[in-house]
Amino acid sequence: MQANPAMKKALDDYYEVWDKDFAGNISLEQVAMVASKLQKDSKKTIAVPDGDKKKVGKEEMVQLMLSSIPEEIAKMKPEEAAAKIRETTAEVKSILTKMFGRRNHLIAIEKKVQAAWAKEGCNVSSPEDAKKEKFFCTFPYPYMNGKLHLGHAFTLCKAEFAARFQRINGKQVLFPFGFHCTGMPIAACAEKLAKEMAMYGNPPKFPSNEPEPQAKKEEKKKVKDDAKGGKGGKGGKGKKGKGKAAKKKSKKKYQWEILEEMGVPSNIVHKFADPLFWLDYFPPIAIDDLKELGVMVDWRRSFITTDANPYYDAFVRWQFAKLRAAEKVELAKRMCVFSPSNGQPCADHDRAEGEGVGPQEYTLIKIKVCKPYPEALTKALGSAGESEVFLAAATLRPETMYGQTNCWLLPTGDYSLVKMDSGDIFVCSARSALNMSFQELSGVPKKPVIIGSVKGADLLGMAIAAPLCKYEKVYTMPLLTISMGKGTGVVTSVPSDAPADYAAWMDMKKDAAMRKKYGITEEMVAFDVVPIIDTPLEGAGEADRKLPAPYLCKKMKIKSQKAVDKLEEAKKICYKISNAKGTMLVGAGKGLPVMEAKEVVKKMMIDKGQAVTYYEPQEKVVARAGNEECVCALTEQWFLKYGENVWQKKVADHIEGTLDCYSNKAKDLFRFTIGWLRQWACSRTAGLGTRLPWDTQYLIESLSDSTIYMAYYTIAHFFQGGTLDGGEFKQDSNRIQPEDLTEAVFDYVFASPKASVPLPDSKIPAETLQKMRKEFLYWYPLDLRVSGKDLIRNHLTMSLYNHAAIWDQDSSMWPQSFFTNGHVQLNNEKMSKSTGNFMTLEQAVRAFGSDACRLALAEAGDGLEDSNFTEDTADRAILKLTTLEDWVKEQIQMEKKLRSGPMDSFFDRSFDNEINAIVHLTYSAYSEMRFRDVVVHAFYGMLSARDWYREYVSKGMHVDLVKKFVKVVTIILAPICPHFCENLWTTISAFVGTSGRVVTASWPDVPGPDKALTAQTEYLRRASSSARSTLAKQKKKLKGKTPNVLKLDVSTVFPEWKKFVMTALKTSHKETGELLDNKSLATELRKNPELCKNKKMSKLAMSYAAMLKNEFKSRGAGALESEILFDEVALLEESKEYLMKGTSFNRVDIGNADNDPKSNAEPGKPAISFLCEE
């Protein structure tokens, strides 16, 4: 309908005053509520947008509301209609205010508490008491090409929780936070924006229907683009890209649009064409978001990287000078993953896809094409028609070339004819030719010498002379699974040792129609499979060991090359055994183990000119800048000599002996990384960063400048001056100047405590230098670093290497622990901007408040597996926190009505004991970085214990226990929900007798739990639960009658066979940490004469063991105890009122079943029955 201006103004006003997210969108829930009020059946009138859209912008919101306005309002006078709309929207606002009231209450508390902390300097860290124990933890500084998101928050909160826990335990804590700007991503985005403005104007007018790039079209064909493995050219199952692009694919967007989507105002987007503007814009926003989250960061120590901050720049230059002096850096020519458009190595953080991927060495086999050449090849060669032509096949197994029977080509593939520097003509993919141009094999970088091209179909059935082949000539055959995106597109065929080759070869032999289609004659497939390696496969006879691929295909019933999954499995088995235990039967490596023969044969072939060495990335790598696929290039640059024997051993010993990784899986990942991490290209020629001090044409790459900056945090506040880039340092003569930070100054400040170092000759006052050194020596080493698991393979391991180099004589200065976690999902789905399942830190805190968000992040999960943040959990946290606060206030008002005097009931003792137990469980969970368990114990566990006590204690709660509960829960939950607990601490100060701040309070000093009392509590809860569930199951038998007597028969002894089962399981758990599996348990039961002879009893024993195992999952080791720590009868007698509460029972009878052979009672599990008495 057409809206009059007054009506539209009323709706505009509604939009302006109500609940919007950071991007200015309003929820459809609000729109629907207004529509429902305006016209009672909103479902018939409101046009909800397509898809899963949950929010709309201003114009769409207004149009949706207008579409729901009924005729009677539309016909009113403009001002009357507007008044009606205002009346309706006001009503909705009132409803929504109640809905969001609890959240808004928590947010108000958080702002008040944060202001108080800032005023009092609660987060300022300094070694005031040098004798006091310290705790120093960090989170890898995030990259500043955008806003922080929930993934950042999930990981950094682990450090935040640990820091607050350690402070409550009486330690002085340092948790600093910096911002990373080094590398190509920011520079690349700035360059992209500049190009957009040059092409489309400022502000730009982008074309509405831009044609889809060819690369994108090809991607949509879904061609299998992964190699099958060893030979690097066949399609099949392979690993998916591990890079960030694979994780965060988004629709094609212009950089201008991306920045606007981040919330950057349109009128300043153009400024981002200057890469330095990014450094000014995003870090302050990150600080604001982190402050709203409530992190206990000492912001005086914060900084940005790159030479835009001359202080940090000086620190990095000092670090590299030390590395060079220690001979850990060298100038060399080596293969590295390289970005052609940037003209420099592409390190992990410069990649949109393929993070962690390195160069893969291949042997390029020169397979000579026999003359006369096929017509298509002759034509493509042109004037080079008389040249020798070779099919270039990349392989990882040169030792198998003795077993060639043919060569595979892709019929639809486009093959380039490449003139090599040697004068040979190679037939290969254009992609591999580009790689060769960067490896001094053909032409110059970016420009391989390509003299023509030909289709694979035109080369099929071509005679070839394969080096080392038993047969004088073999032929080219079609293979449809070859990928032109891996290897060279030319694939050798060794059916004796490659199951996929054997399956395809046999298909070609058997399928006459296929041969006819591709011009393959019977003569071309008449060759026998050649035995070349003795592979001792399990179950294989002497003949089969020499032909492992045919043997496995037969054994696994693989009948054709279409059995892709089985062939992949067969390949893994064959290659694993061959490499580990195989022996060469023929050729230069005859009699040698396969791994030794591989090197012998490779060297021989290269020396004879039958092969060359070739490299390409292990998997596809895409550079952020230019969004192009990377190559492997032989480059001269500076390398860090990771993997050098002595250096590597020091790091390996530290990992094994000192470094706490919090899980065996994480430690294994460090061991694996130490095994493969070698020379690391640490320099580049473009981007942002610090220049190598001795070779200023190079910048230090983004991972290499980020390895020991934890040390910089300890002294950063002396010269950062509270500004991220150091500010206007030259205008203040009283400040330390960047040029004052000489190598001698850093050598003094960062010297090991074991070293005796004199004060340097410096403009910095001696007293200041001494204070700087004191801070460093107090805070170092780093106690904890928290990171995503993906940084194990680079940053974290490199940090260990660099610490071992800088403080080579004192391993006590190396990091003490690294905690790593997996990725976080959002609402059980992968976080993704393209699907809309994405949340920034700012959005999360505004939606739920800080503490509810923190609690949901803690509950999301820990460890290396992916975790899950759910909005429902955050919403539930809001309700539970505010409900707890309301209850506490209620208890304060009722203090005089609460019971006092002796705490003599079982439920008093039980509640007190549960509080003590939870304190100790929570302490262990915090200490071991199990924050989900912290929430389970400190929050849900405490609330559950309180609810049980409140429900069943007969004379009302005891005031001292209420006070203890309130004080304890406030302290032990404070690291997770510090604002809420700080406010609650103030609320209970007079009630409990507290003072000061909860964030600096002491951890509760309570005795350990009484095991007997814990067992009694668990026993009672089980007995009550079992009675209710048994009653529910027996309803049909009771035929409508309501039992009013609960009968519990207690037994004090176990049958001997049950004792035997329990002992077997208990012994197994004690010795191995695991319960016996069924097979082992059956073996153990046969040792018991009674069970061995009686099959029926043996089956009962197995069933009983299964029941115990199930109970073990919930009760732990207590389920396997054969002795009861308390008097069951006495406890049940004291607790009859509890057992009857909320039931139809008016009496509980307790009997003894020791002499009743039919009873199923046993110690800890009374037999349950019911009576219906008049």
CSV table of N, CA, C and O in Angstrom, one decimal, residues 403-478:
chain,number,residue,atom,x,y,z
A,403,GLY,N,59.3,-51.3,-13.8
A,403,GLY,CA,58.0,-52.1,-14.1
A,403,GLY,C,57.0,-51.4,-15.0
A,403,GLY,O,55.9,-51.9,-15.0
A,404,GLN,N,57.5,-50.5,-15.8
A,404,GLN,CA,56.5,-49.8,-16.7
A,404,GLN,C,56.0,-50.7,-17.8
A,404,GLN,O,56.8,-51.4,-18.4
A,405,THR,N,54.7,-50.6,-18.0
A,405,THR,CA,54.1,-51.3,-19.2
A,405,THR,C,53.4,-50.3,-20.1
A,405,THR,O,53.0,-50.7,-21.2
A,406,ASN,N,53.2,-49.1,-19.8
A,406,ASN,CA,52.6,-48.1,-20.6
A,406,ASN,C,52.7,-46.7,-19.9
A,406,ASN,O,53.4,-46.6,-18.9
A,407,CYS,N,52.1,-45.7,-20.5
A,407,CYS,CA,52.1,-44.4,-19.9
A,407,CYS,C,50.7,-43.8,-20.0
A,407,CYS,O,50.0,-44.0,-21.1
A,408,TRP,N,50.1,-43.2,-19.0
A,408,TRP,CA,48.8,-42.7,-19.0
A,408,TRP,C,48.7,-41.2,-19.4
A,408,TRP,O,49.5,-40.4,-18.9
A,409,LEU,N,47.7,-40.9,-20.2
A,409,LEU,CA,47.4,-39.5,-20.5
A,409,LEU,C,45.9,-39.2,-20.4
A,409,LEU,O,45.1,-40.1,-20.5
A,410,LEU,N,45.6,-38.0,-20.1
A,410,LEU,CA,44.1,-37.6,-20.0
A,410,LEU,C,43.6,-37.2,-21.4
A,410,LEU,O,44.1,-36.2,-22.0
A,411,PRO,N,42.7,-37.9,-22.0
A,411,PRO,CA,42.3,-37.6,-23.4
A,411,PRO,C,41.8,-36.2,-23.6
A,411,PRO,O,42.1,-35.6,-24.6
A,412,THR,N,41.1,-35.6,-22.6
A,412,THR,CA,40.6,-34.2,-22.7
A,412,THR,C,41.6,-33.2,-22.3
A,412,THR,O,41.3,-32.0,-22.4
A,413,GLY,N,42.8,-33.6,-21.8
A,413,GLY,CA,43.8,-32.7,-21.3
A,413,GLY,C,44.5,-31.9,-22.4
A,413,GLY,O,44.7,-32.4,-23.5
A,414,ASP,N,44.8,-30.6,-22.0
A,414,ASP,CA,45.5,-29.8,-22.9
A,414,ASP,C,47.0,-29.8,-22.5
A,414,ASP,O,47.3,-29.4,-21.4
A,415,TYR,N,47.9,-30.4,-23.4
A,415,TYR,CA,49.3,-30.5,-23.1
A,415,TYR,C,50.1,-29.5,-23.8
A,415,TYR,O,49.9,-29.3,-25.0
A,416,SER,N,51.0,-28.9,-23.1
A,416,SER,CA,51.9,-27.9,-23.7
A,416,SER,C,53.2,-28.6,-24.1
A,416,SER,O,53.7,-29.6,-23.5
A,417,LEU,N,53.8,-28.0,-25.2
A,417,LEU,CA,55.1,-28.5,-25.7
A,417,LEU,C,56.1,-27.4,-25.2
A,417,LEU,O,56.1,-26.3,-25.6
A,418,VAL,N,56.9,-27.8,-24.2
A,418,VAL,CA,57.8,-26.8,-23.5
A,418,VAL,C,59.2,-27.1,-23.9
A,418,VAL,O,59.7,-28.2,-23.8
A,419,LYS,N,59.9,-26.0,-24.4
A,419,LYS,CA,61.3,-26.1,-24.7
A,419,LYS,C,62.1,-25.9,-23.4
A,419,LYS,O,62.0,-24.9,-22.8
A,420,MET,N,62.8,-26.9,-23.0
A,420,MET,CA,63.6,-26.8,-21.8
A,420,MET,C,64.9,-26.2,-22.1
A,420,MET,O,65.4,-26.1,-23.2
A,421,ASP,N,65.6,-25.7,-21.0
A,421,ASP,CA,66.9,-25.0,-21.2
A,421,ASP,C,67.9,-26.0,-21.7
A,421,ASP,O,68.9,-25.6,-22.3
A,422,SER,N,67.7,-27.3,-21.5
A,422,SER,CA,68.6,-28.3,-22.0
A,422,SER,C,68.5,-28.5,-23.5
A,422,SER,O,69.3,-29.2,-24.1
A,423,GLY,N,67.4,-28.0,-24.1
A,423,GLY,CA,67.1,-28.1,-25.5
A,423,GLY,C,66.1,-29.2,-25.8
A,423,GLY,O,65.5,-29.3,-26.9
A,424,ASP,N,65.7,-30.0,-24.8
A,424,ASP,CA,64.7,-31.0,-25.0
A,424,ASP,C,63.3,-30.3,-25.1
A,424,ASP,O,63.1,-29.2,-24.6
A,425,ILE,N,62.3,-31.1,-25.7
A,425,ILE,CA,61.0,-30.7,-25.7
A,425,ILE,C,60.2,-31.6,-24.7
A,425,ILE,O,60.2,-32.8,-24.9
A,426,PHE,N,59.6,-31.0,-23.7
A,426,PHE,CA,58.8,-31.7,-22.8
A,426,PHE,C,57.3,-31.6,-23.1
A,426,PHE,O,56.8,-30.5,-23.4
A,427,VAL,N,56.5,-32.7,-22.9
A,427,VAL,CA,55.1,-32.6,-23.0
A,427,VAL,C,54.5,-32.7,-21.6
A,427,VAL,O,54.8,-33.7,-20.9
A,428,CYS,N,53.8,-31.7,-21.2
A,428,CYS,CA,53.3,-31.6,-19.8
A,428,CYS,C,52.2,-30.6,-19.7
A,428,CYS,O,51.9,-29.9,-20.7
A,429,SER,N,51.6,-30.4,-18.6
A,429,SER,CA,50.5,-29.4,-18.4
A,429,SER,C,51.1,-28.0,-18.4
A,429,SER,O,52.3,-27.9,-18.0
A,430,ALA,N,50.3,-27.0,-18.7
A,430,ALA,CA,50.8,-25.6,-18.7
A,430,ALA,C,51.1,-25.2,-17.3
A,430,ALA,O,52.0,-24.5,-17.0
A,431,ARG,N,50.3,-25.8,-16.3
A,431,ARG,CA,50.6,-25.4,-14.9
A,431,ARG,C,51.9,-25.9,-14.4
A,431,ARG,O,52.7,-25.2,-13.8
A,432,SER,N,52.3,-27.1,-14.8
A,432,SER,CA,53.6,-27.6,-14.4
A,432,SER,C,54.7,-26.9,-15.2
A,432,SER,O,55.8,-26.7,-14.6
A,433,ALA,N,54.4,-26.5,-16.4
A,433,ALA,CA,55.4,-25.7,-17.2
A,433,ALA,C,55.7,-24.4,-16.4
A,433,ALA,O,56.9,-23.9,-16.4
A,434,LEU,N,54.7,-23.8,-15.9
A,434,LEU,CA,54.9,-22.5,-15.1
A,434,LEU,C,55.8,-22.8,-13.9
A,434,LEU,O,56.7,-22.0,-13.6
A,435,ASN,N,55.5,-23.9,-13.2
A,435,ASN,CA,56.4,-24.3,-12.1
A,435,ASN,C,57.9,-24.4,-12.6
A,435,ASN,O,58.8,-24.0,-11.9
A,436,MET,N,58.1,-25.1,-13.7
A,436,MET,CA,59.4,-25.3,-14.2
A,436,MET,C,60.1,-24.0,-14.5
A,436,MET,O,61.4,-23.9,-14.4
A,437,SER,N,59.4,-23.0,-14.9
A,437,SER,CA,60.0,-21.7,-15.3
A,437,SER,C,60.6,-21.0,-14.0
A,437,SER,O,61.5,-20.2,-14.1
A,438,PHE,N,60.1,-21.4,-12.9
A,438,PHE,CA,60.6,-20.8,-11.6
A,438,PHE,C,61.7,-21.7,-11.0
A,438,PHE,O,62.2,-21.4,-9.9
A,439,GLN,N,62.0,-22.8,-11.7
A,439,GLN,CA,63.0,-23.7,-11.2
A,439,GLN,C,64.2,-23.9,-12.1
A,439,GLN,O,64.9,-24.9,-12.0
A,440,GLU,N,64.4,-22.9,-13.0
A,440,GLU,CA,65.6,-22.8,-13.9
A,440,GLU,C,65.6,-24.0,-14.8
A,440,GLU,O,66.7,-24.6,-15.1
A,441,LEU,N,64.4,-24.5,-15.2
A,441,LEU,CA,64.3,-25.6,-16.1
A,441,LEU,C,63.9,-25.2,-17.5
A,441,LEU,O,64.3,-25.8,-18.5
A,442,SER,N,63.1,-24.1,-17.6
A,442,SER,CA,62.6,-23.6,-18.9
A,442,SER,C,62.3,-22.1,-18.8
A,442,SER,O,61.5,-21.7,-18.0
A,443,GLY,N,63.0,-21.4,-19.7
A,443,GLY,CA,62.8,-20.0,-19.8
A,443,GLY,C,63.1,-19.2,-18.5
A,443,GLY,O,64.1,-19.6,-17.8
A,444,VAL,N,62.3,-18.2,-18.3
A,444,VAL,CA,62.5,-17.4,-17.1
A,444,VAL,C,61.2,-17.4,-16.3
A,444,VAL,O,60.2,-17.7,-16.8
A,445,PRO,N,61.3,-17.0,-15.0
A,445,PRO,CA,60.0,-17.0,-14.2
A,445,PRO,C,58.9,-16.3,-14.9
A,445,PRO,O,59.0,-15.3,-15.5
A,446,LYS,N,57.7,-17.0,-14.8
A,446,LYS,CA,56.5,-16.6,-15.4
A,446,LYS,C,56.4,-16.9,-16.9
A,446,LYS,O,55.3,-16.8,-17.5
A,447,LYS,N,57.6,-17.2,-17.5
A,447,LYS,CA,57.6,-17.3,-19.0
A,447,LYS,C,58.3,-18.6,-19.4
A,447,LYS,O,59.4,-18.5,-19.9
A,448,PRO,N,57.7,-19.7,-19.2
A,448,PRO,CA,58.3,-20.9,-19.8
A,448,PRO,C,58.2,-20.8,-21.3
A,448,PRO,O,57.3,-20.2,-21.9
A,449,VAL,N,59.1,-21.5,-22.0
A,449,VAL,CA,59.2,-21.4,-23.5
A,449,VAL,C,58.2,-22.5,-24.0
A,449,VAL,O,58.6,-23.7,-24.1
A,450,ILE,N,57.0,-22.1,-24.3
A,450,ILE,CA,56.0,-23.0,-24.9
A,450,ILE,C,55.9,-22.8,-26.4
A,450,ILE,O,55.6,-21.7,-26.9
A,451,ILE,N,56.1,-23.9,-27.1
A,451,ILE,CA,56.1,-23.7,-28.6
A,451,ILE,C,54.9,-24.2,-29.2
A,451,ILE,O,54.7,-24.1,-30.5
A,452,GLY,N,54.0,-24.8,-28.5
A,452,GLY,CA,52.7,-25.3,-29.0
A,452,GLY,C,52.0,-26.1,-28.0
A,452,GLY,O,52.4,-26.2,-26.8
A,453,SER,N,50.8,-26.6,-28.4
A,453,SER,CA,50.0,-27.4,-27.5
A,453,SER,C,49.3,-28.5,-28.3
A,453,SER,O,49.1,-28.4,-29.5
A,454,VAL,N,48.8,-29.5,-27.6
A,454,VAL,CA,48.2,-30.7,-28.3
A,454,VAL,C,47.2,-31.3,-27.3
A,454,VAL,O,47.5,-31.3,-26.1
A,455,LYS,N,46.1,-31.9,-27.8
A,455,LYS,CA,45.2,-32.6,-26.9
A,455,LYS,C,45.7,-34.0,-26.6
A,455,LYS,O,46.3,-34.7,-27.4
A,456,GLY,N,45.4,-34.4,-25.4
A,456,GLY,CA,45.8,-35.8,-24.9
A,456,GLY,C,45.3,-36.8,-25.9
A,456,GLY,O,46.0,-37.8,-26.1
A,457,ALA,N,44.1,-36.7,-26.4
A,457,ALA,CA,43.5,-37.7,-27.3
A,457,ALA,C,44.3,-37.9,-28.5
A,457,ALA,O,44.3,-39.0,-29.1
A,458,ASP,N,45.0,-36.9,-29.0
A,458,ASP,CA,45.8,-37.0,-30.2
A,458,ASP,C,47.1,-37.7,-29.9
A,458,ASP,O,47.9,-37.9,-30.9
A,459,LEU,N,47.4,-38.0,-28.7
A,459,LEU,CA,48.7,-38.6,-28.4
A,459,LEU,C,48.5,-40.1,-27.9
A,459,LEU,O,49.5,-40.7,-27.6
A,460,LEU,N,47.3,-40.5,-27.9
A,460,LEU,CA,47.0,-41.9,-27.4
A,460,LEU,C,47.5,-42.9,-28.5
A,460,LEU,O,47.4,-42.7,-29.7
A,461,GLY,N,48.0,-44.1,-28.0
A,461,GLY,CA,48.5,-45.1,-28.9
A,461,GLY,C,49.8,-44.8,-29.4
A,461,GLY,O,50.3,-45.5,-30.4
A,462,MET,N,50.5,-43.8,-28.9
A,462,MET,CA,51.8,-43.3,-29.4
A,462,MET,C,52.9,-44.2,-28.8
A,462,MET,O,52.9,-44.5,-27.6
A,463,ALA,N,53.8,-44.6,-29.6
A,463,ALA,CA,55.0,-45.5,-29.1
A,463,ALA,C,55.9,-44.6,-28.4
A,463,ALA,O,56.3,-43.5,-28.8
A,464,ILE,N,56.4,-45.1,-27.2
A,464,ILE,CA,57.3,-44.4,-26.4
A,464,ILE,C,58.4,-45.3,-25.9
A,464,ILE,O,58.2,-46.6,-25.7
A,465,ALA,N,59.6,-44.8,-25.6
A,465,ALA,CA,60.7,-45.5,-25.0
A,465,ALA,C,60.9,-45.0,-23.6
A,465,ALA,O,61.4,-43.9,-23.4
A,466,ALA,N,60.4,-45.8,-22.6
A,466,ALA,CA,60.5,-45.4,-21.2
A,466,ALA,C,61.8,-45.9,-20.6
A,466,ALA,O,62.2,-47.1,-20.7
A,467,PRO,N,62.5,-45.0,-19.9
A,467,PRO,CA,63.8,-45.4,-19.3
A,467,PRO,C,63.6,-46.5,-18.3
A,467,PRO,O,62.6,-46.4,-17.5
A,468,LEU,N,64.5,-47.4,-18.2
A,468,LEU,CA,64.6,-48.5,-17.3
A,468,LEU,C,63.5,-49.6,-17.6
A,468,LEU,O,63.5,-50.6,-16.9
A,469,CYS,N,62.7,-49.3,-18.6
A,469,CYS,CA,61.6,-50.3,-18.9
A,469,CYS,C,62.1,-51.6,-19.5
A,469,CYS,O,63.1,-51.5,-20.3
A,470,LYS,N,61.6,-52.7,-19.1
A,470,LYS,CA,62.0,-54.0,-19.7
A,470,LYS,C,61.7,-54.1,-21.2
A,470,LYS,O,62.5,-54.7,-21.9
A,471,TYR,N,60.7,-53.4,-21.6
A,471,TYR,CA,60.3,-53.5,-23.0
A,471,TYR,C,60.9,-52.3,-23.8
A,471,TYR,O,61.0,-51.2,-23.3
A,472,GLU,N,61.3,-52.6,-25.0
A,472,GLU,CA,62.0,-51.6,-25.9
A,472,GLU,C,61.0,-50.4,-26.1
A,472,GLU,O,61.5,-49.3,-26.1
A,473,LYS,N,59.8,-50.7,-26.4
A,473,LYS,CA,58.8,-49.6,-26.5
A,473,LYS,C,57.5,-50.1,-25.9
A,473,LYS,O,57.1,-51.2,-26.0
A,474,VAL,N,56.8,-49.1,-25.3
A,474,VAL,CA,55.4,-49.3,-24.9
A,474,VAL,C,54.6,-48.2,-25.4
A,474,VAL,O,55.0,-47.4,-26.3
A,475,TYR,N,53.3,-48.0,-25.0
A,475,TYR,CA,52.4,-47.1,-25.6
A,475,TYR,C,51.7,-46.2,-24.6
A,475,TYR,O,51.5,-46.6,-23.4
A,476,THR,N,51.2,-45.1,-25.1
A,476,THR,CA,50.3,-44.2,-24.3
A,476,THR,C,48.9,-44.7,-24.3
A,476,THR,O,48.4,-45.1,-25.3
A,477,MET,N,48.3,-44.6,-23.1
A,477,MET,CA,46.9,-45.1,-22.9
A,477,MET,C,46.1,-44.0,-22.2
A,477,MET,O,46.6,-43.2,-21.5
A,478,PRO,N,44.7,-44.1,-22.4
A,478,PRO,CA,43.9,-43.1,-21.7
A,478,PRO,C,43.6,-43.5,-20.3
A,478,PRO,O,43.4,-44.6,-19.9
